[in-house]
Amino acid sequence: MHNIQSIKVSNKRLTEEEFLKIRKEEVLPMWETGKEIENLDQCVEYAKQMPESKNMALQLVKAKEEKRFIAISHFGRATVDFMTEGIEYTEGNTGADAGNHNWFIEGDTYTRKCKYTEAAKGLERSKKDGVSYLNGWPVVCYGVKEARRLNETAKSPLSYNGSDEDARLATEIILAGGWTGTSAHALENGIAHTKDVPLENLIRYTQYKARLAAYYTERGVPINVQNGCPGTGYDSNGYTSFAVVSESLLDAEQGVKYEHLVLPPSLNMIQDIAAMRVTERLAAEYCHKAGYKDIHFICGAYPYIGPWPQDSHAAGAMICQNAISCILGNITGFLLKSIEEAWGLPTKEGVATSLHYVFQLLRVMGTQRMPESKELEIEEKMLELEVRSLMERVLDLGDGDIAKGLCMGVEMGLVDTMVTPWKYNKGNVLNIRDAEGCTRYLEKGNLPLPEEVVEFHRQKIAEREKREKRKADIKMVIDDMTFVSRA
Amino acid sequence: MENSDGVQTKKTVVIGTIGSDAHVAGSWILKRSFQDAGFNVVFLGAMVSQKEFINAAIETGADAILVSSMYGMGILDCEGFRKKCTESGLKDILLYVGGMLAAPMELAKNWNKIEEKMKSEGFDRVYAPRTLPEVCIEDLKKDLKIS
């Protein structure tokens, strides 16, 4: 068992000297394309030339102020030609532009795990066979020149999915390429993307990315930092909300000023809207208490993260359900999947179809929002009790230091979720849906939940047992894991 | 579990998600289902290399290796698997693979082509996404001649 003294990482801003040393000695040498961006100030100068319309951070803030929405499209395959053609096709056929749309470019998994030799091999084979064998765009293999080419092709701002084990070099390249969004969240990288990287390391890599984003921001290029927790698709909303609130402190300490707080949906709209409200409120409150000022918090949502239906009509309904929740909940910047999600990475037609759905929904729903209700109030109250309890316990464990507290909390199973590849997660929690589809704890493991919350979850599960005339058990948990895809 | 001679026997399967893939849900569901069906399960979790699968099968005298892949690069990760098994002395071990094995839509929607490719790699059975664990359990019982 760790004691607090043995945890090397702490929630402390990297000094410029420390940051530049890591950059020179650790990050840029990871692959040959690192050499192209050695002069950081020249990279910032290039990024500064981008128009305001191509800046994701500024576009999201503006959309929030004007109560508008930004739809964010996932996209990524091996070749540059596929990417540029897809970007041009989508923007040309849907009316997507800087005011209503951003790109969220996926790197392939090899790149995301710093296996650049394998990514390079996959890229060569893809070019040779004319088929993309990679599940994303291998940004590190291409380097800054091609990153700039993609950015110059697009009308809407580009961001990069920097989730995974270590996306420091990829983030360096895309920011040098004029892209204006990345992600920085450590805990999620553990539970969703890795098997054996300890949280201490994940926090260290995340701090570097956050510091890099702040470096650009401080020099006149605002960078949007996605602080989110898509997780595995089977997490409780207490877990994902806590992950985002706790990590808002990590990002803020590094100087991040544009935090995009992004949660995955449970699919119950009331629970999802309540979760967003609580997360934004608590992130702002904890950051304020810690003395971090002038941070823009933007609400965001992922699409459903569990397995999707193969049937394109059923998948279309999922896209619409996800988007309607965001519109009703005033969730400014939300990510989209495609009707092809069950099959793999979207084609340009798939990306465009999602946008057609969403833009039409935005038109017809206008200013409709979720009215206040008793149900919403209860969900907010229960989640707030849960997240506060976790935050207080974890901060206490870390002696006020959230980085140390998170490491201790995971080790003690106080921060815990189910079905993850990550060996450090205890996995003593089982989540299940209630009669209305909200996520609840069937087994709470060692989570420090207030008794009122435990009782509420118990009652809600009992309602479902009664309605379905069967016991809530592991079979029901597995049914819940796959029910969306069984269309 | 009984074999065709009526002898009680507990069969062992190695289960995991191959390559750099962190999607563990498919293999987690298989683990639970095979355990419930009376198999001895060696569960390797996510991001398992061919070598780790093979070593676990050798150490435990496994009857089959069940490979899950969900991130679309399974075709690359599974290349040469059968050859490595044979070189390691596991010539006759049953090899099953399933999941979202190819990322590009053109390929993913052409399931026959993927199945053909994986069978030519030496996999005994190849399962499309969303196959229920029961189907795989029945097939394995058939292949192992147990009831």
XYZ file of C-alpha atoms in Angstrom:
634
model
C 0.000 0.000 0.000
C 1.212 3.463 -0.910
C 1.638 6.073 1.690
C 1.387 9.672 0.659
C 5.153 10.232 0.857
C 5.873 7.508 -1.690
C 3.703 9.138 -4.380
C 6.022 11.216 -6.506
C 3.443 13.079 -8.551
C 1.746 16.123 -7.064
C -0.698 18.748 -8.253
C 1.942 21.370 -8.891
C 2.504 23.456 -12.006
C 5.528 22.471 -14.083
C 8.026 25.317 -14.123
C 9.082 26.512 -17.560
C 12.472 24.934 -16.989
C 10.980 21.572 -16.025
C 8.532 21.668 -18.924
C 11.159 22.492 -21.556
C 13.518 19.849 -20.153
C 10.862 17.114 -20.463
C 10.024 18.393 -23.933
C 13.618 18.235 -25.140
C 14.760 15.073 -23.416
C 11.628 12.942 -23.235
C 8.895 14.010 -25.647
C 10.419 15.221 -28.921
C 12.943 12.341 -29.223
C 10.101 9.766 -29.169
C 9.892 9.822 -32.978
C 11.794 11.489 -35.796
C 9.018 14.014 -36.531
C 9.668 15.551 -33.114
C 12.711 17.280 -34.666
C 10.472 19.372 -36.920
C 8.954 21.220 -33.973
C 11.988 21.861 -31.787
C 11.459 25.614 -31.841
C 8.306 25.963 -29.758
C 7.998 29.713 -30.175
C 7.995 29.352 -33.967
C 5.187 26.793 -33.602
C 3.174 29.248 -31.514
C 3.820 31.985 -34.101
C 2.362 29.777 -36.849
C -0.679 28.923 -34.718
C -1.256 32.630 -34.009
C -1.879 33.280 -37.690
C -5.040 31.175 -37.653
C -8.264 33.201 -37.836
C -10.505 33.385 -34.779
C -13.081 31.266 -36.612
C -10.631 28.363 -36.565
C -10.159 28.544 -32.801
C -12.115 25.869 -30.961
C -11.758 27.475 -27.519
C -13.096 30.836 -28.701
C -15.865 29.237 -30.777
C -17.095 27.209 -27.816
C -17.093 30.226 -25.485
C -19.005 32.261 -28.074
C -21.531 29.471 -28.600
C -22.092 29.206 -24.845
C -22.642 32.955 -24.527
C -25.079 32.981 -27.427
C -26.794 29.778 -26.220
C -25.903 27.975 -29.421
C -24.454 24.510 -29.941
C -21.352 23.084 -31.556
C -21.540 19.569 -32.979
C -18.219 17.762 -32.934
C -17.460 15.009 -35.466
C -15.142 12.070 -34.851
C -13.031 11.243 -37.885
C -9.805 9.394 -38.596
C -8.224 6.954 -41.026
C -4.745 6.213 -42.260
C -4.211 8.437 -45.286
C -4.121 12.211 -45.702
C -6.122 11.998 -48.917
C -8.959 10.181 -47.186
C -8.951 12.808 -44.444
C -8.901 15.900 -46.669
C -11.541 14.455 -48.962
C -13.751 13.601 -45.955
C -13.377 17.049 -44.405
C -14.210 18.817 -47.677
C -17.136 16.507 -48.435
C -18.682 16.897 -44.982
C -18.350 20.649 -44.812
C -19.506 21.004 -48.433
C -22.630 18.897 -47.985
C -23.959 19.737 -44.540
C -23.422 23.432 -43.889
C -20.927 22.549 -41.150
C -18.597 25.449 -40.513
C -16.782 27.240 -37.717
C -19.990 28.510 -36.119
C -21.678 25.156 -35.623
C -19.074 22.437 -35.944
C -15.650 21.209 -34.819
C -13.566 18.212 -35.805
C -12.341 15.649 -33.280
C -9.631 13.754 -35.122
C -8.802 10.295 -33.865
C -5.276 8.949 -33.869
C -4.875 5.216 -34.440
C -4.342 3.068 -31.360
C -0.687 2.317 -32.138
C 0.053 6.037 -32.251
C -1.970 6.588 -29.100
C 0.200 4.045 -27.315
C 3.456 5.447 -28.750
C 4.021 2.345 -30.905
C 5.114 4.510 -33.811
C 6.994 1.743 -35.631
C 3.808 -0.314 -35.810
C 1.783 2.712 -36.890
C 4.312 3.408 -39.654
C 4.078 -0.216 -40.848
C 0.261 -0.068 -40.811
C 0.384 3.196 -42.750
C 2.659 1.735 -45.417
C 0.432 -1.317 -45.829
C -2.641 0.896 -45.999
C -1.084 2.979 -48.767
C 0.024 -0.143 -50.639
C -3.340 -1.942 -50.472
C -5.479 1.164 -50.778
C -7.351 0.162 -47.579
C -6.973 1.789 -44.164
C -5.731 -0.854 -41.756
C -5.301 1.745 -39.035
C -8.196 2.840 -36.861
C -7.212 6.492 -36.958
C -4.903 9.103 -38.447
C -1.255 8.452 -37.455
C -0.369 12.054 -36.739
C 3.075 11.365 -35.298
C 4.213 9.431 -38.380
C 3.072 12.275 -40.621
C 4.457 15.185 -38.592
C 3.616 18.867 -38.487
C 3.517 19.529 -42.249
C 0.596 17.188 -42.846
C -1.117 18.288 -39.616
C -1.067 21.829 -41.027
C -2.414 20.593 -44.355
C -5.431 18.981 -42.662
C -6.070 22.119 -40.649
C -5.832 24.346 -43.710
C -8.333 22.128 -45.537
C -11.045 22.545 -42.881
C -13.404 25.478 -42.351
C -14.202 24.389 -38.798
C -11.590 24.075 -36.020
C -9.654 20.854 -35.539
C -9.026 19.112 -32.235
C -7.262 15.867 -31.413
C -8.379 12.956 -29.302
C -5.412 12.866 -26.972
C -6.910 10.153 -24.774
C -4.810 7.075 -24.152
C -1.535 6.155 -22.542
C 0.697 9.013 -23.636
C -0.319 11.543 -26.292
C 2.310 14.155 -25.487
C 4.173 14.053 -28.806
C 0.942 13.867 -30.817
C -0.372 16.907 -28.925
C 2.851 18.826 -29.619
C 2.478 18.115 -33.342
C -1.186 19.047 -33.664
C -0.839 22.292 -31.702
C 2.165 23.191 -33.849
C -0.109 22.382 -36.786
C -2.569 25.100 -35.756
C -5.178 22.796 -34.238
C -6.804 24.313 -31.185
C -8.132 21.465 -29.071
C -6.735 18.476 -27.239
C -7.698 16.455 -24.223
C -6.162 16.149 -20.776
C -7.635 13.624 -18.353
C -5.552 11.023 -16.557
C -7.969 8.742 -14.732
C -9.994 8.046 -17.867
C -6.819 7.113 -19.732
C -6.345 4.457 -17.097
C -9.792 2.905 -16.976
C -10.470 3.009 -20.716
C -7.150 2.733 -22.493
C -4.405 0.990 -20.611
C -3.562 -2.185 -18.815
C -0.508 -1.453 -16.768
C 0.438 2.234 -16.776
C 0.182 3.502 -13.175
C -1.938 6.557 -12.435
C 1.131 8.503 -11.336
C 2.538 8.262 -14.862
C -0.798 9.044 -16.493
C -1.132 12.165 -14.347
C 2.403 13.211 -15.226
C 1.725 12.894 -18.995
C -1.578 14.720 -18.609
C 0.050 17.561 -16.697
C 2.501 17.978 -19.559
C -0.298 18.205 -22.146
C -2.222 20.664 -19.985
C 0.903 22.763 -19.478
C 1.569 22.739 -23.224
C -1.997 23.914 -23.933
C -1.546 26.661 -21.333
C 1.790 27.663 -22.926
C 0.013 28.364 -26.227
C -2.901 30.032 -24.455
C -0.622 32.378 -22.507
C 1.012 33.427 -25.795
C -2.201 34.347 -27.557
C -3.481 31.026 -28.919
C -6.369 29.864 -26.699
C -6.466 26.071 -26.578
C -9.557 24.084 -25.670
C -8.763 21.270 -23.265
C -11.241 18.456 -23.148
C -11.501 17.304 -19.556
C -13.834 14.395 -19.969
C -14.498 10.853 -18.964
C -16.016 8.763 -21.747
C -14.767 5.791 -19.749
C -15.665 2.266 -20.694
C -19.365 2.783 -21.332
C -20.266 0.940 -18.146
C -19.316 3.508 -15.534
C -21.719 5.123 -13.105
C -22.401 8.793 -13.655
C -21.025 9.389 -10.161
C -17.698 8.001 -11.328
C -17.524 10.027 -14.539
C -18.674 13.226 -12.864
C -16.131 12.783 -10.056
C -13.361 12.095 -12.606
C -14.089 15.369 -14.396
C -14.492 17.478 -11.241
C -11.287 16.140 -9.685
C -9.276 16.587 -12.863
C -10.508 20.129 -13.363
C -8.122 20.902 -10.502
C -5.223 19.172 -12.268
C -5.793 21.074 -15.529
C -6.393 24.388 -13.767
C -3.133 24.087 -11.803
C -1.225 23.796 -15.095
C -2.818 27.030 -16.290
C -5.596 25.724 -18.545
C -8.177 28.479 -19.105
C -10.623 26.716 -21.451
C -11.960 23.523 -19.913
C -14.473 21.548 -21.905
C -16.188 19.298 -19.326
C -17.452 16.249 -21.178
C -19.572 13.387 -19.831
C -20.879 10.212 -21.438
C -24.665 9.696 -21.446
C -26.439 7.097 -19.344
C -29.304 7.541 -21.853
C -31.771 8.721 -19.232
C -32.116 12.376 -20.175
C -32.944 13.606 -16.697
C -29.974 11.827 -15.173
C -27.680 13.049 -17.947
C -28.745 16.665 -17.652
C -28.481 16.504 -13.859
C -24.960 15.076 -14.176
C -23.848 17.889 -16.449
C -25.219 20.562 -14.142
C -23.602 19.057 -11.057
C -20.271 18.543 -12.816
C -20.045 22.113 -14.087
C -21.126 23.544 -10.745
C -18.674 21.495 -8.683
C -15.741 21.933 -11.082
C -16.228 25.707 -10.874
C -16.665 25.599 -7.112
C -13.602 23.443 -6.354
C -11.408 25.422 -8.765
C -12.603 28.683 -7.236
C -11.922 27.399 -3.720
C -8.407 26.420 -4.773
C -7.792 29.925 -6.081
C -7.864 29.246 -9.847
C -9.396 32.242 -11.595
C -10.719 33.170 -15.024
C -11.442 29.694 -16.291
C -14.066 29.160 -18.968
C -16.012 25.971 -18.276
C -17.916 24.659 -21.268
C -20.413 21.812 -20.940
C -19.984 18.862 -23.261
C -21.185 15.344 -23.907
C -19.897 12.230 -25.596
C -22.150 9.999 -27.626
C -23.167 6.684 -26.076
C -19.947 4.813 -25.305
C -21.159 1.189 -25.053
C -21.700 -1.040 -28.112
C -23.895 0.420 -30.881
C -26.563 -1.290 -32.995
C -25.589 -2.439 -36.489
C -28.915 -1.395 -37.958
C -28.432 2.077 -39.409
C -31.942 3.259 -38.445
C -31.413 2.192 -34.847
C -28.019 3.889 -34.846
C -29.645 7.029 -36.266
C -32.073 7.018 -33.349
C -29.102 6.829 -30.954
C -27.486 9.870 -32.568
C -30.744 11.794 -32.209
C -31.357 10.691 -28.611
C -27.853 11.802 -27.648
C -28.255 15.156 -29.398
C -31.740 15.862 -27.985
C -30.380 15.387 -24.458
C -27.699 17.966 -25.173
C -30.130 20.462 -26.663
C -32.590 20.090 -23.781
C -29.739 20.278 -21.273
C -27.979 23.296 -22.815
C -24.827 21.261 -23.343
C -22.808 23.477 -25.662
C -20.250 21.236 -27.363
C -21.258 17.640 -27.990
C -19.568 14.835 -29.868
C -21.260 12.638 -32.458
C -20.920 9.070 -33.562
C -22.196 7.807 -36.879
C -24.747 5.326 -38.160
C -21.710 3.180 -38.974
C -20.407 3.080 -35.394
C -21.092 -0.645 -34.932
C -19.071 -1.404 -38.047
C -16.052 0.700 -37.445
C -14.761 4.110 -38.338
C -17.125 6.383 -40.184
C -16.918 7.189 -43.856
C -17.397 10.767 -44.966
C -21.019 9.947 -45.792
C -21.503 8.594 -42.268
C -20.110 11.759 -40.703
C -22.288 13.931 -42.938
C -25.427 11.925 -42.105
C -24.970 12.550 -38.367
C -24.689 16.266 -39.028
C -27.841 16.289 -41.169
C -29.747 14.749 -38.235
C -28.302 17.138 -35.694
C -28.661 20.358 -37.671
C -32.310 19.529 -38.368
C -32.888 18.780 -34.663
C -31.317 22.113 -33.776
C -33.631 23.890 -36.199
C -36.836 22.254 -35.047
C -36.095 22.230 -31.339
C -35.170 25.894 -31.280
C -35.112 27.192 -27.734
C -36.835 24.197 -26.118
C -35.081 23.203 -22.892
C -35.730 20.678 -20.138
C -38.143 22.220 -17.623
C -37.280 22.087 -13.941
C -38.877 19.166 -12.146
C -38.825 17.221 -8.922
C -37.096 14.328 -10.721
C -34.300 16.546 -11.988
C -33.882 18.058 -8.547
C -33.557 14.623 -6.904
C -31.027 13.369 -9.454
C -28.946 16.503 -8.982
C -29.126 16.237 -5.231
C -28.086 12.565 -5.114
C -25.235 13.003 -7.556
C -23.971 16.098 -5.803
C -23.939 14.260 -2.471
C -21.987 11.420 -4.070
C -19.406 13.552 -5.894
C -18.852 15.844 -2.910
C -18.323 12.846 -0.670
C -15.727 11.418 -3.080
C -13.986 14.770 -3.533
C -13.710 15.397 0.182
C -12.432 11.889 0.903
C -9.861 11.985 -1.894
C -8.639 15.498 -1.079
C -8.337 14.417 2.521
C -6.286 11.344 1.550
C -3.948 13.514 -0.511
C -3.604 16.064 2.269
C -5.259 18.628 -0.007
C -3.383 17.450 -3.117
C -5.813 15.993 -5.661
C -3.076 14.194 -7.642
C -1.860 12.286 -4.601
C -5.411 11.747 -3.382
C -6.465 10.183 -6.696
C -3.533 7.755 -6.591
C -4.432 6.741 -3.037
C -8.158 6.597 -3.816
C -7.722 4.203 -6.740
C -5.434 1.988 -4.716
C -7.936 1.807 -1.869
C -10.871 1.161 -4.193
C -12.581 4.399 -3.137
C -12.377 5.447 -6.769
C -13.603 2.356 -8.577
C -15.533 1.213 -11.631
C -16.325 -1.982 -13.542
C -15.104 -3.760 -16.700
C -11.883 -1.933 -17.313
C -8.608 -3.198 -18.794
C -6.660 -1.318 -16.113
C -5.057 -3.588 -13.533
C -4.929 -0.843 -10.898
C -8.717 -0.520 -10.771
C -10.180 -2.699 -8.029
C -13.321 -3.617 -9.984
C -15.518 -4.242 -6.942
C -18.357 -2.120 -8.273
C -21.281 -3.377 -10.360
C -23.549 -0.890 -12.121
C -27.042 -1.628 -13.279
C -29.930 0.325 -14.758
C -33.086 1.156 -12.870
C -36.606 1.015 -14.294
C -36.094 4.342 -16.087
C -32.655 3.493 -17.435
C -30.606 5.509 -14.932
C -27.339 3.937 -13.805
C -27.278 2.773 -10.169
C -24.928 0.747 -7.979
C -25.882 -2.890 -7.614
C -22.633 -3.445 -5.734
C -20.876 -0.399 -4.345
C -17.557 -1.971 -3.432
C -15.567 0.404 -1.271
C -17.032 3.657 -2.608
C -17.506 6.282 0.110
C -21.197 6.849 -0.621
C -23.465 8.682 1.803
C -26.147 6.381 3.251
C -28.894 8.458 1.624
C -27.405 7.758 -1.812
C -27.016 4.031 -1.141
C -30.642 3.822 -0.056
C -31.848 5.801 -3.076
C -30.027 3.455 -5.468
C -31.395 0.421 -3.617
C -34.968 1.680 -3.934
C -34.553 2.464 -7.615
C -33.181 -1.018 -8.369
C -36.030 -2.581 -6.383
C -38.529 -0.723 -8.600
C -37.025 -2.369 -11.664
C -36.986 -5.803 -10.022
C -40.668 -5.380 -9.290
C -41.533 -4.156 -12.754
C -39.585 -6.893 -14.565
C -40.379 -9.589 -12.000
C -36.780 -10.755 -11.790
C -33.868 -10.336 -9.466
C -31.188 -7.738 -10.178
C -28.066 -9.867 -10.689
C -25.038 -10.348 -12.910
C -27.255 -11.592 -15.750
C -29.167 -8.310 -15.640
C -25.866 -6.404 -15.577
C -24.726 -8.197 -18.758
C -28.124 -7.540 -20.374
C -27.659 -3.848 -19.606
C -24.191 -3.842 -21.138
C -25.512 -5.008 -24.488
C -29.134 -3.851 -24.679
C -28.447 -0.892 -26.957
C -26.724 -3.008 -29.571
C -29.434 -5.667 -29.667
C -31.616 -3.659 -32.049
C -18.736 -31.694 -18.431
C -18.336 -35.113 -20.070
C -16.339 -36.200 -23.078
C -17.664 -38.632 -25.706
C -16.492 -41.599 -23.578
C -18.577 -40.346 -20.663
C -15.525 -39.295 -18.642
C -15.889 -36.196 -16.457
C -13.489 -33.515 -17.528
C -13.051 -29.780 -17.079
C -11.747 -28.051 -20.162
C -9.524 -24.990 -20.070
C -9.806 -21.938 -22.299
C -7.562 -18.901 -22.517
C -9.492 -15.666 -23.133
C -8.261 -12.151 -23.840
C -8.327 -9.096 -26.101
C -5.441 -9.054 -28.555
C -2.908 -6.426 -29.574
C -3.073 -2.842 -28.360
C -6.822 -3.061 -27.845
C -8.143 -1.893 -24.464
C -11.758 -2.943 -25.119
C -12.194 -5.596 -22.516
C -16.001 -5.854 -22.396
C -16.244 -8.635 -24.994
C -13.693 -10.855 -23.321
C -15.132 -9.993 -19.875
C -18.564 -11.257 -20.973
C -16.961 -14.380 -22.488
C -15.072 -14.986 -19.254
C -18.251 -14.883 -17.174
C -20.198 -16.984 -19.661
C -17.554 -19.720 -20.041
C -17.130 -19.900 -16.267
C -20.890 -20.283 -15.879
C -20.798 -23.036 -18.532
C -18.316 -25.011 -16.417
C -15.054 -24.208 -18.169
C -11.798 -23.439 -16.487
C -11.049 -19.884 -17.686
C -7.623 -18.294 -17.853
C -8.480 -14.627 -18.308
C -5.709 -12.394 -19.618
C -7.713 -9.145 -19.890
C -6.915 -6.530 -22.519
C -3.867 -5.819 -24.664
C -2.597 -9.367 -24.864
C 0.202 -10.271 -27.282
C 0.215 -13.511 -29.283
C 3.119 -14.665 -27.151
C 1.175 -14.073 -23.911
C -1.782 -16.065 -25.236
C 0.510 -18.913 -26.242
C 2.506 -18.925 -23.002
C -0.692 -19.004 -20.946
C -2.027 -21.882 -23.059
C 1.196 -23.854 -22.589
C 1.353 -23.214 -18.847
C -2.237 -24.268 -18.257
C -2.499 -27.021 -20.877
C -5.418 -25.159 -22.448
C -7.737 -26.709 -25.010
C -8.567 -23.511 -26.838
C -7.548 -19.886 -27.203
C -10.397 -17.403 -27.627
C -9.275 -14.090 -29.059
C -11.396 -10.956 -28.851
C -10.751 -7.784 -30.833
C -12.916 -4.698 -30.948
C -10.848 -1.783 -32.186
C -10.701 -2.715 -35.837
C -7.069 -3.755 -36.187
C -7.565 -7.438 -35.370
C -6.495 -8.572 -38.826
C -3.062 -7.040 -38.280
C -2.760 -8.311 -34.701
C -3.689 -11.909 -35.589
C -1.266 -12.379 -38.484
C 0.979 -15.395 -37.979
C -0.832 -16.545 -34.794
C -1.354 -20.149 -35.939
C 2.237 -20.365 -37.130
C 3.498 -19.211 -33.725
C 1.255 -21.760 -31.978
C 2.671 -24.549 -34.115
C 6.245 -23.406 -33.495
C 5.510 -23.416 -29.756
C 4.232 -26.986 -29.819
C 0.509 -26.106 -29.865
C -0.160 -27.557 -33.290
C -3.663 -28.800 -32.497
C -4.958 -26.129 -30.168
C -8.315 -24.658 -31.158
C -8.112 -20.999 -32.145
C -11.259 -18.878 -32.169
C -11.451 -15.174 -32.929
C -14.320 -12.729 -32.815
C -15.324 -9.104 -32.738
C -14.923 -6.053 -34.894
C -11.923 -7.353 -36.759
C -11.457 -4.746 -39.470
C -11.821 -0.991 -39.161
C -12.578 0.112 -42.708
C -16.298 -0.018 -43.433
C -15.808 -1.501 -46.892
C -14.095 -4.458 -45.261
C -16.182 -4.598 -42.085
C -19.394 -4.909 -44.072
C -17.884 -7.654 -46.193
C -17.888 -10.269 -43.457
C -17.184 -13.233 -45.762
C -13.900 -11.678 -46.777
C -12.853 -11.199 -43.162
C -13.885 -14.719 -42.241
C -11.996 -16.135 -45.188
C -8.898 -14.144 -44.278
C -8.948 -15.273 -40.637
C -9.572 -18.903 -41.585
C -6.655 -18.780 -43.988
C -4.609 -17.578 -41.006
C -5.525 -20.828 -39.255
C -8.401 -19.772 -36.998
C -10.913 -22.584 -36.517
C -13.891 -20.322 -35.964
C -14.490 -16.669 -36.697
C -17.330 -14.719 -35.082
C -18.973 -11.530 -36.255
C -19.676 -8.696 -33.811
C -22.628 -9.210 -31.452
C -22.420 -13.018 -31.561
C -23.831 -14.312 -28.291
C -21.463 -16.202 -25.975
C -23.828 -19.204 -26.033
C -23.074 -19.759 -29.734
C -19.363 -19.873 -29.064
C -19.827 -22.207 -26.066
C -21.894 -24.656 -28.129
C -19.317 -24.626 -30.927
C -16.469 -25.290 -28.542
C -18.312 -28.164 -26.906
C -18.857 -29.610 -30.379
C -15.223 -29.145 -31.363
C -14.020 -30.690 -28.105
C -16.597 -33.468 -28.332
C -18.074 -32.817 -24.907
C -21.630 -32.469 -23.757
